[in-house]
Amino acid sequence: MNIDQFLDWFNSRGVCTENINVSYKKDIGFGLYSSKSLIEKDSLILSIPEHLFIKPSFEKSDLTGFEHLIIYLLEEKTNPYVEFLRSIKSIPKWRFYPNDKYPQQLIDKMSKHINKYNKSRNKFLNYNDQDFQWAYYTINTRCVHFDMNISSKDQDDNLCLIPYLDFVNHSIEPNTISKYNSLTNSYDIYTIKSINLNEEITFIYNPHSNVDLFIEYGFILSVNPYNQLNIEYQLEQILSNKQIEIIKSFNYWNSLDLYSSNNDISWTIIKSIELTYNNNNWSPYYHPSYKDKYKLYDKIYFFLTIIKQNIEKDFQQWITNHFTLEKNILYNDFLTIIHHTSTIINNIFN
């Protein structure tokens, strides 16, 4: 099914799209654009009724809502939206190149992603790999959080697909905001700034880092204030197993990220590094003693140097013919985070 057939069907459902249109651009794909000379701030530009949503059926108790949507896409043969989706390539590019020597920062999250994928794949062995992969990534890249009014708080249960809404692309400087309207039972898009003719309509999916965008959606941004650098792997190199268990016992192991913004370095990281030299008097609750202040500073600074060296080594080993641009942006992302963190440490201790 081509795009025109889907749009004819969608517009016949009574949805007003008179001020917007769908367009395809080679480097971006499909997007939603203004067809009006000026759309004012705080304007409602799209309202999609709930009866068009595709929701999990929950007919099988051993499947998540996400997996129920997989079944729907694989089995549905009459919905024009699903027919259109069959022509869309949603699989992140990195999945086609498993032999690239990716940096550790990517490998860790790729492994978690693939483990989740395989967990679902093993429940659908009666479908071939190509069909399942298409269905999985169609949902993974297009689903919207939606409260299903069930007891489960699992994100994979509370989501749905909303036709046409998924033409709106992600931006860290969006010009719209989307939300469910419980009064009209519809998903609405409102402008948060004025939009000119032919300007793309965007909203922010979530404050995703470039690593997450690359793995989950297959693209990255040249500038992204939500970048972060997980240092769990590096801490494992300097902490003993016993020390790691201590950190985990206080639930500190779940907050081990450095950020690109000017946030302070997290308490969990400070305490993790302090443990490397202060086994006997270490406490998860108190600041290091004044006499140990500069020792902690030296340890943190040395640790940042090690992280930088590891990243440089990782990216030198990532020889790729497929992701040259992404490689350069990610490399600069990580170095920027380390630089920002070094500045913060200097301000704290000086």
mmCIF file of C-alpha atoms in Angstrom:
data_model
loop_
_atom_site.group_PDB
_atom_site.id
_atom_site.type_symbol
_atom_site.label_atom_id
_atom_site.label_comp_id
_atom_site.label_asym_id
_atom_site.label_seq_id
_atom_site.Cartn_x
_atom_site.Cartn_y
_atom_site.Cartn_z
ATOM 1 C CA MET A 1 0.000 0.000 0.000
ATOM 2 C CA ASN A 2 1.371 3.439 -0.859
ATOM 3 C CA ILE A 3 1.180 6.519 1.337
ATOM 4 C CA ASP A 4 -1.743 8.040 -0.601
ATOM 5 C CA GLN A 5 -3.960 5.024 0.039
ATOM 6 C CA PHE A 6 -3.257 5.160 3.759
ATOM 7 C CA LEU A 7 -3.893 8.919 3.930
ATOM 8 C CA ASP A 8 -7.171 8.538 2.032
ATOM 9 C CA TRP A 9 -8.270 5.959 4.573
ATOM 10 C CA PHE A 10 -7.120 8.046 7.543
ATOM 11 C CA ASN A 11 -8.802 11.228 6.338
ATOM 12 C CA SER A 12 -12.020 9.288 5.775
ATOM 13 C CA ARG A 13 -12.085 8.558 9.530
ATOM 14 C CA GLY A 14 -13.088 12.171 10.213
ATOM 15 C CA VAL A 15 -9.703 13.455 11.430
ATOM 16 C CA CYS A 16 -8.969 17.055 10.481
ATOM 17 C CA THR A 17 -5.567 17.460 8.800
ATOM 18 C CA GLU A 18 -6.252 20.594 6.793
ATOM 19 C CA ASN A 19 -3.287 22.570 8.224
ATOM 20 C CA ILE A 20 -0.699 19.813 7.943
ATOM 21 C CA ASN A 21 0.614 17.370 5.388
ATOM 22 C CA VAL A 22 2.883 14.353 5.228
ATOM 23 C CA SER A 23 6.077 14.598 3.207
ATOM 24 C CA TYR A 24 9.032 12.289 2.574
ATOM 25 C CA LYS A 25 12.649 13.502 2.596
ATOM 26 C CA LYS A 26 15.580 11.272 1.770
ATOM 27 C CA ASP A 27 17.706 11.931 4.865
ATOM 28 C CA ILE A 28 14.786 12.143 7.296
ATOM 29 C CA GLY A 29 12.082 9.846 5.986
ATOM 30 C CA PHE A 30 8.440 10.687 6.512
ATOM 31 C CA GLY A 31 7.598 13.785 8.505
ATOM 32 C CA LEU A 32 4.702 16.084 9.257
ATOM 33 C CA TYR A 33 4.823 19.661 7.942
ATOM 34 C CA SER A 34 2.713 22.793 8.163
ATOM 35 C CA SER A 35 0.610 23.566 5.083
ATOM 36 C CA LYS A 36 -0.622 26.882 6.523
ATOM 37 C CA SER A 37 1.179 30.226 6.229
ATOM 38 C CA LEU A 38 1.244 30.517 10.019
ATOM 39 C CA ILE A 39 0.012 28.269 12.812
ATOM 40 C CA GLU A 40 -0.187 30.274 16.014
ATOM 41 C CA LYS A 41 1.227 29.198 19.347
ATOM 42 C CA ASP A 42 -1.168 27.158 21.550
ATOM 43 C CA SER A 43 -3.119 25.909 18.534
ATOM 44 C CA LEU A 44 -4.568 22.422 18.287
ATOM 45 C CA ILE A 45 -3.209 21.042 15.025
ATOM 46 C CA LEU A 46 -4.094 17.362 15.262
ATOM 47 C CA SER A 47 -6.594 15.319 17.265
ATOM 48 C CA ILE A 48 -6.688 11.549 16.743
ATOM 49 C CA PRO A 49 -9.705 9.757 18.270
ATOM 50 C CA GLU A 50 -9.081 6.806 20.547
ATOM 51 C CA HIS A 51 -11.096 4.400 18.387
ATOM 52 C CA LEU A 52 -8.203 4.520 15.879
ATOM 53 C CA PHE A 53 -5.607 3.491 18.482
ATOM 54 C CA ILE A 54 -4.167 -0.015 18.252
ATOM 55 C CA LYS A 55 -4.031 -1.394 21.796
ATOM 56 C CA PRO A 56 -2.850 -4.674 23.315
ATOM 57 C CA SER A 57 -5.585 -7.283 23.617
ATOM 58 C CA PHE A 58 -4.079 -9.079 26.652
ATOM 59 C CA GLU A 59 -5.716 -12.314 25.487
ATOM 60 C CA LYS A 60 -2.647 -14.328 26.492
ATOM 61 C CA SER A 61 -1.457 -13.878 30.048
ATOM 62 C CA ASP A 62 2.137 -14.898 29.308
ATOM 63 C CA LEU A 63 2.698 -12.005 26.883
ATOM 64 C CA THR A 64 3.391 -8.348 27.567
ATOM 65 C CA GLY A 65 1.317 -5.625 25.953
ATOM 66 C CA PHE A 66 4.235 -5.025 23.594
ATOM 67 C CA GLU A 67 4.119 -8.662 22.532
ATOM 68 C CA HIS A 68 0.350 -8.556 22.014
ATOM 69 C CA LEU A 69 0.937 -5.707 19.577
ATOM 70 C CA ILE A 70 3.481 -7.902 17.768
ATOM 71 C CA ILE A 71 0.774 -10.521 17.265
ATOM 72 C CA TYR A 72 -1.614 -7.894 15.954
ATOM 73 C CA LEU A 73 0.840 -6.619 13.344
ATOM 74 C CA LEU A 74 1.759 -10.125 12.249
ATOM 75 C CA GLU A 75 -1.839 -11.304 11.924
ATOM 76 C CA GLU A 76 -3.758 -8.203 10.800
ATOM 77 C CA LYS A 77 -4.480 -8.202 7.064
ATOM 78 C CA THR A 78 -7.166 -5.524 6.593
ATOM 79 C CA ASN A 79 -6.108 -2.417 8.527
ATOM 80 C CA PRO A 80 -4.733 0.122 5.983
ATOM 81 C CA TYR A 81 -2.377 1.516 8.628
ATOM 82 C CA VAL A 82 -0.732 -1.872 9.133
ATOM 83 C CA GLU A 83 -0.504 -2.375 5.376
ATOM 84 C CA PHE A 84 1.294 0.949 5.090
ATOM 85 C CA LEU A 85 3.656 0.027 7.940
ATOM 86 C CA ARG A 86 4.767 -3.045 5.992
ATOM 87 C CA SER A 87 6.517 -0.686 3.574
ATOM 88 C CA ILE A 88 8.381 1.186 6.326
ATOM 89 C CA LYS A 89 11.922 0.244 7.364
ATOM 90 C CA SER A 90 12.086 0.636 11.133
ATOM 91 C CA ILE A 91 14.999 -1.661 12.017
ATOM 92 C CA PRO A 92 17.961 0.286 13.495
ATOM 93 C CA LYS A 93 20.887 0.213 11.099
ATOM 94 C CA TRP A 94 23.331 -1.279 13.594
ATOM 95 C CA ARG A 95 21.335 -4.525 13.670
ATOM 96 C CA PHE A 96 22.526 -5.216 10.114
ATOM 97 C CA TYR A 97 26.209 -4.893 11.071
ATOM 98 C CA PRO A 98 26.807 -7.112 14.125
ATOM 99 C CA ASN A 99 30.514 -7.535 13.319
ATOM 100 C CA ASP A 100 31.454 -3.885 13.844
ATOM 101 C CA LYS A 101 33.778 -3.569 16.874
ATOM 102 C CA TYR A 102 31.486 -1.204 18.747
ATOM 103 C CA PRO A 103 32.745 0.759 21.773
ATOM 104 C CA GLN A 104 31.931 -0.612 25.209
ATOM 105 C CA GLN A 105 29.412 2.172 25.848
ATOM 106 C CA LEU A 106 27.376 0.871 22.933
ATOM 107 C CA ILE A 107 28.005 -2.821 23.551
ATOM 108 C CA ASP A 108 26.532 -2.725 27.060
ATOM 109 C CA LYS A 109 23.226 -1.251 25.896
ATOM 110 C CA MET A 110 23.158 -3.271 22.695
ATOM 111 C CA SER A 111 23.412 -6.438 24.776
ATOM 112 C CA LYS A 112 20.461 -5.409 26.947
ATOM 113 C CA HIS A 113 18.474 -4.511 23.847
ATOM 114 C CA ILE A 114 19.213 -7.832 22.115
ATOM 115 C CA ASN A 115 18.436 -9.809 25.288
ATOM 116 C CA LYS A 116 15.005 -8.182 25.433
ATOM 117 C CA TYR A 117 14.485 -8.800 21.718
ATOM 118 C CA ASN A 118 15.457 -12.482 22.031
ATOM 119 C CA LYS A 119 13.194 -12.949 25.043
ATOM 120 C CA SER A 120 10.234 -11.934 22.889
ATOM 121 C CA ARG A 121 11.525 -13.744 19.811
ATOM 122 C CA ASN A 122 11.526 -17.056 21.671
ATOM 123 C CA LYS A 123 7.770 -16.692 22.226
ATOM 124 C CA PHE A 124 7.068 -16.369 18.500
ATOM 125 C CA LEU A 125 8.957 -19.262 16.942
ATOM 126 C CA ASN A 126 6.117 -19.979 14.497
ATOM 127 C CA TYR A 127 6.940 -16.734 12.632
ATOM 128 C CA ASN A 128 9.988 -16.248 10.452
ATOM 129 C CA ASP A 129 12.789 -13.899 11.485
ATOM 130 C CA GLN A 130 12.049 -11.269 8.854
ATOM 131 C CA ASP A 131 8.382 -10.862 9.778
ATOM 132 C CA PHE A 132 9.032 -10.874 13.505
ATOM 133 C CA GLN A 133 11.848 -8.352 13.229
ATOM 134 C CA TRP A 134 9.647 -6.033 11.180
ATOM 135 C CA ALA A 135 6.814 -6.233 13.742
ATOM 136 C CA TYR A 136 9.102 -5.835 16.761
ATOM 137 C CA TYR A 137 10.886 -2.749 15.485
ATOM 138 C CA THR A 138 7.763 -1.176 14.053
ATOM 139 C CA ILE A 139 6.378 -1.152 17.575
ATOM 140 C CA ASN A 140 9.676 -0.302 19.247
ATOM 141 C CA THR A 141 10.144 2.835 17.136
ATOM 142 C CA ARG A 142 6.493 3.976 16.947
ATOM 143 C CA CYS A 143 4.665 3.022 20.137
ATOM 144 C CA VAL A 144 3.231 5.650 22.471
ATOM 145 C CA HIS A 145 2.814 5.385 26.218
ATOM 146 C CA PHE A 146 -0.859 5.019 27.046
ATOM 147 C CA ASP A 147 -2.358 4.085 30.408
ATOM 148 C CA MET A 148 -4.259 0.870 29.777
ATOM 149 C CA ASN A 149 -6.041 1.034 33.147
ATOM 150 C CA ILE A 150 -4.669 -2.308 34.224
ATOM 151 C CA SER A 151 -2.832 -3.298 37.384
ATOM 152 C CA SER A 152 0.513 -3.603 35.615
ATOM 153 C CA LYS A 153 2.876 -0.630 35.769
ATOM 154 C CA ASP A 154 5.235 -2.252 33.265
ATOM 155 C CA GLN A 155 5.979 0.153 30.451
ATOM 156 C CA ASP A 156 5.671 -2.707 27.965
ATOM 157 C CA ASP A 157 2.023 -3.147 28.978
ATOM 158 C CA ASN A 158 0.979 0.501 28.891
ATOM 159 C CA LEU A 159 1.463 1.468 25.274
ATOM 160 C CA CYS A 160 -0.279 1.524 21.927
ATOM 161 C CA LEU A 161 0.169 2.480 18.276
ATOM 162 C CA ILE A 162 -1.521 5.635 16.996
ATOM 163 C CA PRO A 163 -1.861 5.972 13.221
ATOM 164 C CA TYR A 164 -0.533 9.224 11.719
ATOM 165 C CA LEU A 165 0.887 10.455 15.042
ATOM 166 C CA ASP A 166 4.066 8.526 14.261
ATOM 167 C CA PHE A 167 4.806 10.842 11.331
ATOM 168 C CA VAL A 168 5.901 13.427 13.910
ATOM 169 C CA ASN A 169 9.667 13.256 14.325
ATOM 170 C CA HIS A 170 11.822 13.778 17.413
ATOM 171 C CA SER A 171 13.548 17.060 18.263
ATOM 172 C CA ILE A 172 15.271 18.473 21.332
ATOM 173 C CA GLU A 173 13.749 21.837 20.380
ATOM 174 C CA PRO A 174 10.189 20.756 19.560
ATOM 175 C CA ASN A 175 7.470 23.095 18.388
ATOM 176 C CA THR A 176 4.588 20.971 19.669
ATOM 177 C CA ILE A 177 3.559 18.919 22.654
ATOM 178 C CA SER A 178 1.338 15.839 22.534
ATOM 179 C CA LYS A 179 -0.937 14.421 25.199
ATOM 180 C CA TYR A 180 -4.057 12.349 25.695
ATOM 181 C CA ASN A 181 -7.266 14.351 26.147
ATOM 182 C CA SER A 182 -9.553 12.444 28.524
ATOM 183 C CA LEU A 183 -12.465 14.807 27.802
ATOM 184 C CA THR A 184 -12.540 14.075 24.074
ATOM 185 C CA ASN A 185 -10.895 10.627 24.242
ATOM 186 C CA SER A 186 -8.295 11.646 21.717
ATOM 187 C CA TYR A 187 -4.559 12.134 21.401
ATOM 188 C CA ASP A 188 -3.920 15.809 20.699
ATOM 189 C CA ILE A 189 -0.973 17.820 19.400
ATOM 190 C CA TYR A 190 -0.697 21.477 20.427
ATOM 191 C CA THR A 191 1.828 24.030 19.239
ATOM 192 C CA ILE A 192 4.149 25.486 21.881
ATOM 193 C CA LYS A 193 5.470 28.091 19.447
ATOM 194 C CA SER A 194 4.282 29.512 16.148
ATOM 195 C CA ILE A 195 4.949 27.356 13.068
ATOM 196 C CA ASN A 196 5.546 28.721 9.581
ATOM 197 C CA LEU A 197 4.585 27.318 6.192
ATOM 198 C CA ASN A 198 6.442 24.070 5.328
ATOM 199 C CA GLU A 199 8.105 23.975 8.759
ATOM 200 C CA GLU A 200 8.410 20.473 10.191
ATOM 201 C CA ILE A 201 6.201 19.633 13.152
ATOM 202 C CA THR A 202 8.153 17.943 15.938
ATOM 203 C CA PHE A 203 7.920 16.891 19.537
ATOM 204 C CA ILE A 204 10.358 15.320 21.960
ATOM 205 C CA TYR A 205 9.956 11.559 22.317
ATOM 206 C CA ASN A 206 11.817 11.498 25.619
ATOM 207 C CA PRO A 207 15.087 13.016 26.883
ATOM 208 C CA HIS A 208 17.095 10.261 25.148
ATOM 209 C CA SER A 209 20.880 10.283 24.897
ATOM 210 C CA ASN A 210 22.510 9.729 21.504
ATOM 211 C CA VAL A 211 23.438 6.195 22.548
ATOM 212 C CA ASP A 212 19.783 5.403 23.244
ATOM 213 C CA LEU A 213 18.631 7.075 20.031
ATOM 214 C CA PHE A 214 21.202 5.116 18.029
ATOM 215 C CA ILE A 215 20.246 1.763 19.523
ATOM 216 C CA GLU A 216 16.472 2.165 19.778
ATOM 217 C CA TYR A 217 15.727 4.297 16.710
ATOM 218 C CA GLY A 218 18.819 4.159 14.504
ATOM 219 C CA PHE A 219 19.709 7.868 14.419
ATOM 220 C CA ILE A 220 21.594 10.404 16.523
ATOM 221 C CA LEU A 221 21.638 14.195 16.881
ATOM 222 C CA SER A 222 24.594 16.474 16.184
ATOM 223 C CA VAL A 223 23.771 18.360 19.401
ATOM 224 C CA ASN A 224 22.048 16.610 22.269
ATOM 225 C CA PRO A 225 21.921 18.034 25.833
ATOM 226 C CA TYR A 226 20.633 14.702 27.155
ATOM 227 C CA ASN A 227 23.805 12.747 26.474
ATOM 228 C CA GLN A 228 25.208 10.646 29.274
ATOM 229 C CA LEU A 229 28.127 8.351 29.901
ATOM 230 C CA ASN A 230 27.630 5.226 31.956
ATOM 231 C CA ILE A 231 30.740 4.337 33.975
ATOM 232 C CA GLU A 232 29.642 1.029 35.440
ATOM 233 C CA TYR A 233 32.144 -0.877 33.298
ATOM 234 C CA GLN A 234 35.025 1.392 34.367
ATOM 235 C CA LEU A 235 34.119 1.120 38.052
ATOM 236 C CA GLU A 236 34.211 -2.651 37.756
ATOM 237 C CA GLN A 237 37.888 -2.290 36.804
ATOM 238 C CA ILE A 238 38.862 -0.442 39.996
ATOM 239 C CA LEU A 239 36.520 -1.951 42.602
ATOM 240 C CA SER A 240 36.762 -5.426 44.081
ATOM 241 C CA ASN A 241 33.762 -7.746 43.952
ATOM 242 C CA LYS A 242 33.209 -7.166 47.642
ATOM 243 C CA GLN A 243 33.249 -3.392 47.183
ATOM 244 C CA ILE A 244 30.779 -3.668 44.315
ATOM 245 C CA GLU A 245 28.441 -5.691 46.511
ATOM 246 C CA ILE A 246 28.648 -2.958 49.153
ATOM 247 C CA ILE A 247 27.692 -0.319 46.588
ATOM 248 C CA LYS A 248 24.843 -2.467 45.311
ATOM 249 C CA SER A 249 23.542 -3.112 48.820
ATOM 250 C CA PHE A 250 22.766 0.602 49.132
ATOM 251 C CA ASN A 251 21.197 0.671 45.648
ATOM 252 C CA TYR A 252 23.961 2.966 44.396
ATOM 253 C CA TRP A 253 24.854 0.817 41.400
ATOM 254 C CA ASN A 254 21.820 2.036 39.438
ATOM 255 C CA SER A 255 22.945 5.678 39.191
ATOM 256 C CA LEU A 256 26.372 5.600 37.603
ATOM 257 C CA ASP A 257 26.169 8.133 34.786
ATOM 258 C CA LEU A 258 28.023 11.296 33.894
ATOM 259 C CA TYR A 259 26.059 13.944 32.020
ATOM 260 C CA SER A 260 26.748 16.477 29.299
ATOM 261 C CA SER A 261 24.931 19.249 31.146
ATOM 262 C CA ASN A 262 26.356 21.148 34.100
ATOM 263 C CA ASN A 263 24.902 18.824 36.695
ATOM 264 C CA ASP A 264 26.986 18.049 39.741
ATOM 265 C CA ILE A 265 28.695 14.682 39.763
ATOM 266 C CA SER A 266 26.366 12.246 41.485
ATOM 267 C CA TRP A 267 26.755 11.231 45.108
ATOM 268 C CA THR A 268 26.716 7.568 44.090
ATOM 269 C CA ILE A 269 29.813 8.038 41.920
ATOM 270 C CA ILE A 270 31.653 10.030 44.577
ATOM 271 C CA LYS A 271 30.980 7.364 47.181
ATOM 272 C CA SER A 272 31.928 4.552 44.795
ATOM 273 C CA ILE A 273 35.311 6.128 44.099
ATOM 274 C CA GLU A 274 35.866 6.948 47.756
ATOM 275 C CA LEU A 275 35.459 3.274 48.581
ATOM 276 C CA THR A 276 38.607 2.471 46.570
ATOM 277 C CA TYR A 277 40.795 3.971 49.292
ATOM 278 C CA ASN A 278 38.565 4.205 52.371
ATOM 279 C CA ASN A 279 37.424 0.682 53.145
ATOM 280 C CA ASN A 280 37.590 0.953 56.914
ATOM 281 C CA ASN A 281 35.783 4.240 57.572
ATOM 282 C CA TRP A 282 33.536 4.396 54.538
ATOM 283 C CA SER A 283 29.902 5.368 55.022
ATOM 284 C CA PRO A 284 27.234 5.758 52.323
ATOM 285 C CA TYR A 285 25.749 8.772 54.105
ATOM 286 C CA TYR A 286 28.562 11.142 55.048
ATOM 287 C CA HIS A 287 30.889 13.356 53.096
ATOM 288 C CA PRO A 288 34.545 12.311 53.168
ATOM 289 C CA SER A 289 36.544 13.894 55.957
ATOM 290 C CA TYR A 290 38.267 17.171 55.242
ATOM 291 C CA LYS A 291 41.718 15.600 55.381
ATOM 292 C CA ASP A 292 40.709 13.180 52.637
ATOM 293 C CA LYS A 293 39.262 15.866 50.404
ATOM 294 C CA TYR A 294 42.238 16.143 48.083
ATOM 295 C CA LYS A 295 42.812 12.431 48.018
ATOM 296 C CA LEU A 296 39.257 12.061 46.726
ATOM 297 C CA TYR A 297 39.874 14.806 44.175
ATOM 298 C CA ASP A 298 43.007 13.025 42.916
ATOM 299 C CA LYS A 299 41.156 9.701 42.712
ATOM 300 C CA ILE A 300 38.246 11.165 40.768
ATOM 301 C CA TYR A 301 40.516 13.045 38.414
ATOM 302 C CA PHE A 302 42.643 9.966 37.825
ATOM 303 C CA PHE A 303 39.485 7.943 37.227
ATOM 304 C CA LEU A 304 38.302 10.435 34.593
ATOM 305 C CA THR A 305 41.671 10.125 32.888
ATOM 306 C CA ILE A 306 41.265 6.349 32.756
ATOM 307 C CA ILE A 307 37.753 6.706 31.321
ATOM 308 C CA LYS A 308 39.023 9.047 28.618
ATOM 309 C CA GLN A 309 41.830 6.666 27.692
ATOM 310 C CA ASN A 310 39.397 3.737 27.496
ATOM 311 C CA ILE A 311 37.046 5.687 25.242
ATOM 312 C CA GLU A 312 39.872 6.757 22.958
ATOM 313 C CA LYS A 313 41.041 3.155 22.700
ATOM 314 C CA ASP A 314 37.481 1.895 22.071
ATOM 315 C CA PHE A 315 36.842 4.341 19.260
ATOM 316 C CA GLN A 316 40.199 3.666 17.640
ATOM 317 C CA GLN A 317 39.219 -0.006 17.465
ATOM 318 C CA TRP A 318 35.814 0.809 15.993
ATOM 319 C CA ILE A 319 36.823 0.718 12.330
ATOM 320 C CA THR A 320 33.565 1.070 10.444
ATOM 321 C CA ASN A 321 32.382 1.673 6.912
ATOM 322 C CA HIS A 322 28.792 2.209 7.996
ATOM 323 C CA PHE A 323 28.776 4.716 10.860
ATOM 324 C CA THR A 324 31.513 7.266 10.229
ATOM 325 C CA LEU A 325 29.337 10.257 11.083
ATOM 326 C CA GLU A 326 27.761 8.557 14.102
ATOM 327 C CA LYS A 327 31.190 7.456 15.327
ATOM 328 C CA ASN A 328 32.571 10.999 15.249
ATOM 329 C CA ILE A 329 29.536 12.497 16.975
ATOM 330 C CA LEU A 330 29.450 9.864 19.723
ATOM 331 C CA TYR A 331 33.188 10.180 20.316
ATOM 332 C CA ASN A 332 32.872 13.948 20.736
ATOM 333 C CA ASP A 333 29.806 13.438 22.950
ATOM 334 C CA PHE A 334 31.803 11.343 25.410
ATOM 335 C CA LEU A 335 34.819 13.638 25.437
ATOM 336 C CA THR A 336 32.524 16.607 26.067
ATOM 337 C CA ILE A 337 30.960 14.842 29.038
ATOM 338 C CA ILE A 338 34.390 14.121 30.526
ATOM 339 C CA HIS A 339 35.443 17.732 29.990
ATOM 340 C CA HIS A 340 32.285 19.038 31.678
ATOM 341 C CA THR A 341 32.739 16.650 34.575
ATOM 342 C CA SER A 342 36.360 17.715 35.029
ATOM 343 C CA THR A 343 35.246 21.340 35.199
ATOM 344 C CA ILE A 344 32.619 20.495 37.792
ATOM 345 C CA ILE A 345 35.164 18.605 39.905
ATOM 346 C CA ASN A 346 37.530 21.561 39.812
ATOM 347 C CA ASN A 347 34.759 23.881 40.956
ATOM 348 C CA ILE A 348 33.793 21.567 43.798
ATOM 349 C CA PHE A 349 37.259 21.048 45.207
ATOM 350 C CA ASN A 350 38.888 24.423 44.528
#
